[in-house]
Structures are given as C-alpha cells and as structure tokens.
Amino acid sequence: MTETVILGVIGSDAHVVGITILEQALEAAGFDVVNLGVQSSQEEFVEAASANDAEAVLVSSLYGHAKQDCEGFHRRIAEADLDVTTYIGGNLAVGQDDFEETRSFFRELGFDRVFDSETDPEEAIQALKADLDMRSTEQESQTVSA
C-alpha cells in the first residue's frame, strides 16, 4: 500500500523551490504526494489530509512566520479526527538563532518532527519512513491484542 502525504507551504509564504524538490524526492521514494503548493491555509491541509486519507502532513515555511501560521493547527487536525504524522521544516522563525528553541516550540505545538532549512530531503524521508513504519506496527499490535 502506498502511503499518502500532504505537502505544502503554509500561510502567506510563496517559496516553492523547497517543496518542489521535496515532492520529487518523496515520489521517487514511493510516496503518493498531494502538493498543495504555496500560500496554503491550515484548512486546506486538513481538508486534503481527510479527502486523501493521508498518513502524513508535511508543512513548509521559509519566510519566518510559521509560529503564527501554525497556531491551532493540531487542534484543527484533532477536530477533523485525523490520525496523521506531522512534520514542519524550513526557516521557521525570524532571526532564528537557536534552532533547538525553535524545534521545542513546534514540538510543543504538536509536530512530530521539526527540520531546519538545511535539512537534506533524504533525511526527512528516512525519518518519515521510520515514523510511518512505527505507527503501522503500533496499529497492528493494537488490532491483534484487541
């Protein structure tokens, strides 16, 4: 079964190069990718994840305002009763000096993984494969033990 991922740039950000590269790398790795493109709203991510029965949502932001753009994002995901792995990556904060602080902030918002703008797509893909394999194994064991 091919895993579906939703990919897009959130908020008013119009940087497209990164998600284009990531889309090609994800497809080459065997994922079914729904690319929302740039300037995507939280609602568009949630609607696409629901409509495509996605396993993961990957959010990109390079203009430094992801903190504002992602507030309430995981609440919307929960309200839609979605069980998805969520990643965010890019230049997530204006004047981003300490990325560990930025990572902690987005982890507290609910993102499963947080990547900086220098992350190689293959690193994110390997993490995604591992996370989705782990989720699949957990779901199988819950089904077996239920």
XYZ file of N, CA and C in Angstrom:
438
model
N 0.835 -1.181 0.000
C 0.000 0.000 0.000
C 0.881 1.245 0.000
N 0.592 2.187 -0.879
C 1.349 3.428 -0.967
C 0.843 4.409 0.075
N 1.766 5.011 0.791
C 1.389 5.999 1.801
C 1.233 7.366 1.149
N 0.188 8.064 1.567
C -0.111 9.381 1.016
C 0.350 10.457 1.977
N 1.044 11.450 1.439
C 1.475 12.589 2.234
C 0.950 13.868 1.597
N 0.565 14.797 2.459
C 0.135 16.119 2.028
C 1.317 17.047 2.234
N 1.633 17.834 1.245
C 2.795 18.718 1.270
C 2.356 20.108 0.834
N 2.855 21.129 1.515
C 2.539 22.481 1.096
C 3.262 23.521 1.919
N 3.170 24.755 1.454
C 3.756 25.905 2.147
C 2.609 26.645 2.824
N 2.735 26.845 4.124
C 1.629 27.392 4.909
C 1.651 28.922 4.960
N 0.479 29.496 5.133
C 0.361 30.934 5.343
C 0.566 31.732 4.073
N 1.165 32.901 4.215
C 1.377 33.807 3.086
C 2.695 33.563 2.367
N 3.408 32.524 2.764
C 4.713 32.202 2.197
C 4.564 31.731 0.758
N 5.397 32.268 -0.140
C 5.328 31.925 -1.564
C 6.586 31.216 -2.063
N 7.366 30.614 -1.172
C 8.590 29.910 -1.569
C 8.249 28.504 -2.061
N 8.484 28.242 -3.317
C 8.046 26.995 -3.932
C 9.177 26.000 -4.205
N 10.411 26.440 -4.285
C 11.502 25.566 -4.704
C 11.671 24.373 -3.767
N 11.658 24.619 -2.465
C 11.869 23.546 -1.492
C 10.830 22.446 -1.588
N 9.550 22.817 -1.704
C 8.528 21.772 -1.755
C 8.539 21.040 -3.094
N 9.007 21.705 -4.129
C 9.126 21.033 -5.424
C 10.192 19.950 -5.349
N 11.323 20.278 -4.750
C 12.400 19.294 -4.575
C 11.922 18.161 -3.672
N 11.260 18.519 -2.581
C 10.773 17.502 -1.648
C 9.712 16.613 -2.299
N 8.831 17.203 -3.086
C 7.816 16.406 -3.787
C 8.471 15.358 -4.679
N 9.470 15.773 -5.456
C 10.149 14.841 -6.357
C 10.861 13.741 -5.572
N 11.505 14.101 -4.468
C 12.214 13.113 -3.650
C 11.230 12.135 -3.000
N 10.103 12.633 -2.507
C 9.094 11.761 -1.890
C 8.495 10.800 -2.916
N 8.190 11.304 -4.095
C 7.647 10.438 -5.143
C 8.659 9.377 -5.549
N 9.931 9.748 -5.660
C 10.978 8.787 -6.001
C 11.120 7.721 -4.917
N 10.790 8.091 -3.670
C 10.863 7.146 -2.555
C 9.602 6.290 -2.441
N 8.624 6.510 -3.333
C 7.440 5.663 -3.376
C 6.201 6.208 -2.696
N 6.237 7.458 -2.260
C 5.068 8.059 -1.627
C 4.118 8.633 -2.680
N 2.846 8.637 -2.352
C 1.848 9.337 -3.140
C 1.761 10.736 -2.542
N 2.111 11.763 -3.315
C 2.216 13.126 -2.796
C 1.089 13.999 -3.342
N 0.406 14.664 -2.428
C -0.564 15.686 -2.800
C 0.081 17.013 -2.428
N 0.497 17.768 -3.440
C 1.201 19.029 -3.225
C 0.197 20.176 -3.314
N -0.028 20.831 -2.182
C -0.964 21.954 -2.138
C -0.367 23.231 -2.711
N 0.937 23.255 -2.900
C 1.593 24.448 -3.404
C 1.832 25.468 -2.301
N 1.907 26.722 -2.702
C 2.246 27.799 -1.766
C 0.993 28.503 -1.254
N 1.202 29.269 -0.198
C 0.155 30.088 0.412
C -1.081 29.255 0.757
N -0.841 28.107 1.377
C -1.912 27.192 1.760
C -2.352 27.466 3.189
N -3.644 27.374 3.409
C -4.195 27.596 4.752
C -4.181 26.303 5.557
N -4.341 26.444 6.862
C -4.472 25.268 7.722
C -5.634 24.405 7.245
N -6.736 25.047 6.902
C -7.928 24.330 6.452
C -7.640 23.486 5.214
N -6.849 24.033 4.289
C -6.518 23.278 3.076
C -5.714 22.025 3.403
N -4.770 22.141 4.352
C -4.005 20.959 4.767
C -4.938 19.905 5.364
N -5.813 20.327 6.266
C -6.722 19.402 6.944
C -7.687 18.767 5.945
N -8.274 19.571 5.076
C -9.208 19.044 4.074
C -8.527 18.046 3.145
N -7.314 18.356 2.715
C -6.590 17.451 1.821
C -6.225 16.151 2.527
N -5.812 16.246 3.784
C -5.465 15.036 4.539
C -6.684 14.140 4.697
N -7.819 14.748 4.976
C -9.061 13.987 5.137
C -9.517 13.381 3.812
N -9.534 14.176 2.767
C -10.021 13.727 1.462
C -9.144 12.638 0.850
N -7.859 12.640 1.182
C -6.922 11.685 0.582
C -6.501 10.575 1.528
N -7.139 10.508 2.705
C -6.808 9.502 3.714
C -5.291 9.442 3.932
N -4.709 10.613 4.156
C -3.255 10.743 4.258
C -2.710 10.168 5.557
N -1.492 9.706 5.485
C -0.771 9.230 6.657
C 0.075 10.327 7.283
N 0.431 11.340 6.478
C 1.317 12.388 6.982
C 1.003 13.730 6.333
N 1.292 14.789 7.085
C 1.167 16.162 6.600
C 2.518 16.832 6.806
N 3.083 17.341 5.722
C 4.391 17.995 5.764
C 4.203 19.469 5.437
N 4.539 20.314 6.396
C 4.353 21.753 6.277
C 5.712 22.412 6.063
N 5.777 23.295 5.094
C 6.995 24.052 4.816
C 6.724 25.539 5.044
N 7.754 26.223 5.527
C 7.670 27.672 5.686
C 9.086 28.229 5.655
N 9.303 29.196 4.803
C 10.647 29.781 4.704
C 10.692 31.261 5.038
N 9.567 31.892 5.192
C 9.587 33.335 5.389
C 9.634 33.766 6.850
N 9.726 32.794 7.759
C 9.975 33.096 9.158
C 8.766 33.324 10.033
N 7.556 33.118 9.515
C 6.350 33.389 10.308
C 5.531 32.130 10.589
N 6.193 30.984 10.618
C 5.485 29.721 10.845
C 4.849 29.654 12.224
N 5.438 30.325 13.200
C 4.854 30.281 14.548
C 3.422 30.796 14.510
N 3.206 31.914 13.858
C 1.865 32.471 13.755
C 0.969 31.610 12.853
N 1.539 31.129 11.753
C 0.763 30.374 10.779
C 0.301 29.015 11.304
N 1.003 28.477 12.294
C 0.707 27.124 12.770
C -0.042 27.075 14.093
N -0.306 28.226 14.699
C -1.065 28.225 15.945
C -2.449 27.632 15.693
N -2.814 26.639 16.490
C -4.109 25.994 16.359
C -4.179 24.908 15.295
N -3.081 24.655 14.598
C -3.077 23.679 13.508
C -3.449 22.274 13.988
N -2.834 21.839 15.082
C -3.107 20.486 15.569
C -4.490 20.369 16.200
N -5.033 21.455 16.689
C -6.426 21.450 17.162
C -7.354 21.169 15.985
N -7.083 21.805 14.842
C -7.897 21.566 13.641
C -7.782 20.109 13.178
N -6.583 19.568 13.258
C -6.377 18.168 12.879
C -7.188 17.263 13.804
N -7.151 17.531 15.094
C -7.909 16.727 16.064
C -9.406 16.864 15.835
N -9.866 18.084 15.572
C -11.296 18.315 15.329
C -11.784 17.556 14.093
N -10.898 17.361 13.136
C -11.240 16.610 11.927
C -11.082 15.104 12.136
N -10.686 14.715 13.354
C -10.494 13.308 13.723
C -9.486 12.612 12.802
N -8.389 13.319 12.519
C -7.321 12.770 11.677
C -6.218 12.193 12.544
N -5.686 11.074 12.118
C -4.543 10.460 12.785
C -3.381 10.487 11.795
N -2.663 11.616 11.783
C -1.579 11.802 10.822
C -0.290 12.181 11.548
N 0.806 11.794 10.947
C 2.117 12.236 11.392
C 2.327 13.622 10.810
N 2.831 14.560 11.620
C 3.028 15.927 11.122
C 4.481 16.349 11.236
N 4.972 16.914 10.154
C 6.325 17.443 10.075
C 6.244 18.911 9.680
N 7.229 19.677 10.113
C 7.383 21.045 9.642
C 8.868 21.290 9.412
N 9.166 22.096 8.401
C 10.555 22.395 8.121
C 10.718 23.704 7.386
N 11.935 24.244 7.489
C 12.273 25.469 6.785
C 12.908 26.485 7.699
N 12.798 27.736 7.306
C 13.240 28.858 8.140
C 11.996 29.290 8.910
N 11.828 28.734 10.078
C 10.553 28.796 10.785
C 10.349 30.026 11.637
N 11.433 30.726 11.972
C 11.302 31.898 12.839
C 12.210 33.011 12.335
N 11.725 34.228 12.414
C 12.535 35.384 12.037
C 13.693 35.486 13.026
N 14.897 35.676 12.503
C 16.069 35.786 13.371
C 16.373 34.505 14.115
N 16.092 33.380 13.500
C 16.261 32.064 14.115
C 17.721 31.841 14.494
N 18.056 32.069 15.769
C 19.427 31.881 16.232
C 19.635 30.495 16.836
N 18.733 30.096 17.706
C 18.857 28.818 18.400
C 17.779 27.874 17.876
N 18.174 27.007 16.957
C 17.174 26.143 16.342
C 16.572 25.171 17.346
N 17.307 24.793 18.377
C 16.742 23.882 19.376
C 15.543 24.511 20.084
N 15.596 25.818 20.313
C 14.433 26.514 20.881
C 13.257 26.470 19.913
N 13.545 26.710 18.648
C 12.507 26.664 17.619
C 11.922 25.263 17.532
N 12.783 24.257 17.541
C 12.320 22.864 17.493
C 11.407 22.576 18.678
N 11.811 22.987 19.864
C 10.993 22.753 21.065
C 9.634 23.422 20.942
N 9.611 24.637 20.435
C 8.354 25.360 20.264
C 7.386 24.575 19.373
N 7.870 24.105 18.223
C 6.995 23.409 17.287
C 6.629 22.008 17.769
N 7.512 21.387 18.519
C 7.163 20.092 19.131
C 6.033 20.298 20.137
N 6.100 21.386 20.896
C 5.031 21.693 21.851
C 3.711 21.984 21.142
N 3.786 22.536 19.931
C 2.570 22.756 19.142
C 1.962 21.437 18.665
N 2.777 20.369 18.663
C 2.267 19.056 18.279
C 2.944 18.406 17.093
N 3.907 19.070 16.466
C 4.587 18.476 15.314
C 5.468 17.310 15.765
N 5.414 16.219 15.008
C 6.202 15.035 15.344
C 7.688 15.244 15.081
N 7.990 15.977 14.030
C 9.390 16.278 13.697
C 9.480 17.708 13.193
N 10.636 18.332 13.478
C 10.878 19.717 13.085
C 12.263 19.779 12.453
N 12.328 20.299 11.234
C 13.588 20.348 10.493
C 13.954 21.783 10.148
N 15.250 22.057 10.121
C 15.686 23.390 9.713
C 15.811 23.456 8.192
N 16.120 24.629 7.689
C 16.153 24.834 6.239
C 17.331 24.138 5.555
N 18.272 23.651 6.326
C 19.440 22.974 5.749
C 19.283 21.455 5.681
N 18.140 20.947 6.078
C 17.918 19.501 6.113
C 17.874 18.926 4.706
N 18.607 17.854 4.493
C 18.591 17.143 3.225
C 17.254 16.402 3.107
N 16.606 16.454 1.952
C 15.327 15.754 1.804
C 15.396 14.276 2.185
N 16.514 13.623 1.897
C 16.647 12.203 2.223
C 16.578 11.952 3.731
N 17.080 12.890 4.525
C 16.999 12.760 5.982
C 15.538 12.779 6.432
N 14.764 13.696 5.887
C 13.343 13.789 6.228
C 12.591 12.550 5.749
N 12.929 12.053 4.577
C 12.254 10.871 4.034
C 12.553 9.642 4.886
N 13.802 9.471 5.301
C 14.140 8.337 6.161
C 13.404 8.415 7.488
N 13.315 9.614 8.051
C 12.572 9.796 9.307
C 11.098 9.469 9.090
N 10.536 9.921 7.980
C 9.124 9.674 7.691
C 8.856 8.183 7.536
N 9.704 7.499 6.797
C 9.535 6.048 6.638
C 9.579 5.357 7.998
N 10.526 5.730 8.834
C 10.637 5.119 10.162
C 9.405 5.422 11.008
N 8.948 6.678 10.992
C 7.778 7.051 11.785
C 6.524 6.329 11.304
N 6.339 6.229 9.998
C 5.146 5.560 9.479
C 5.216 4.060 9.710
N 6.405 3.466 9.629
C 6.561 2.047 9.950
C 6.227 1.795 11.414
N 6.678 2.686 12.285
C 6.420 2.555 13.713
C 4.913 2.660 13.980
N 4.246 3.610 13.346
C 2.793 3.770 13.517
C 2.048 2.538 13.024
N 2.496 2.019 11.889
C 1.865 0.834 11.317
C 2.005 -0.352 12.265
N 3.191 -0.521 12.832
C 3.440 -1.611 13.775
C 2.579 -1.449 15.023
N 2.466 -0.219 15.532
C 1.638 0.035 16.715
C 0.178 -0.280 16.429
N -0.314 0.113 15.266
C -1.709 -0.147 14.917
C -1.974 -1.632 14.760
N -1.011 -2.344 14.174
C -1.163 -3.788 14.016
C -1.204 -4.482 15.378
N -0.333 -4.079 16.294
C -0.312 -4.714 17.611
C -1.574 -4.394 18.392
N -2.153 -3.205 18.197
C -3.412 -2.871 18.869
C -4.544 -3.717 18.297
N -4.517 -3.961 17.009
C -5.548 -4.773 16.372
C -5.447 -6.218 16.838
N -4.233 -6.728 16.910
C -4.009 -8.107 17.315
C -4.396 -8.298 18.779
N -4.053 -7.359 19.638
C -4.329 -7.519 21.056
C -5.758 -7.141 21.430
N -6.483 -6.548 20.522
C -7.857 -6.109 20.832
C -8.858 -7.228 20.782
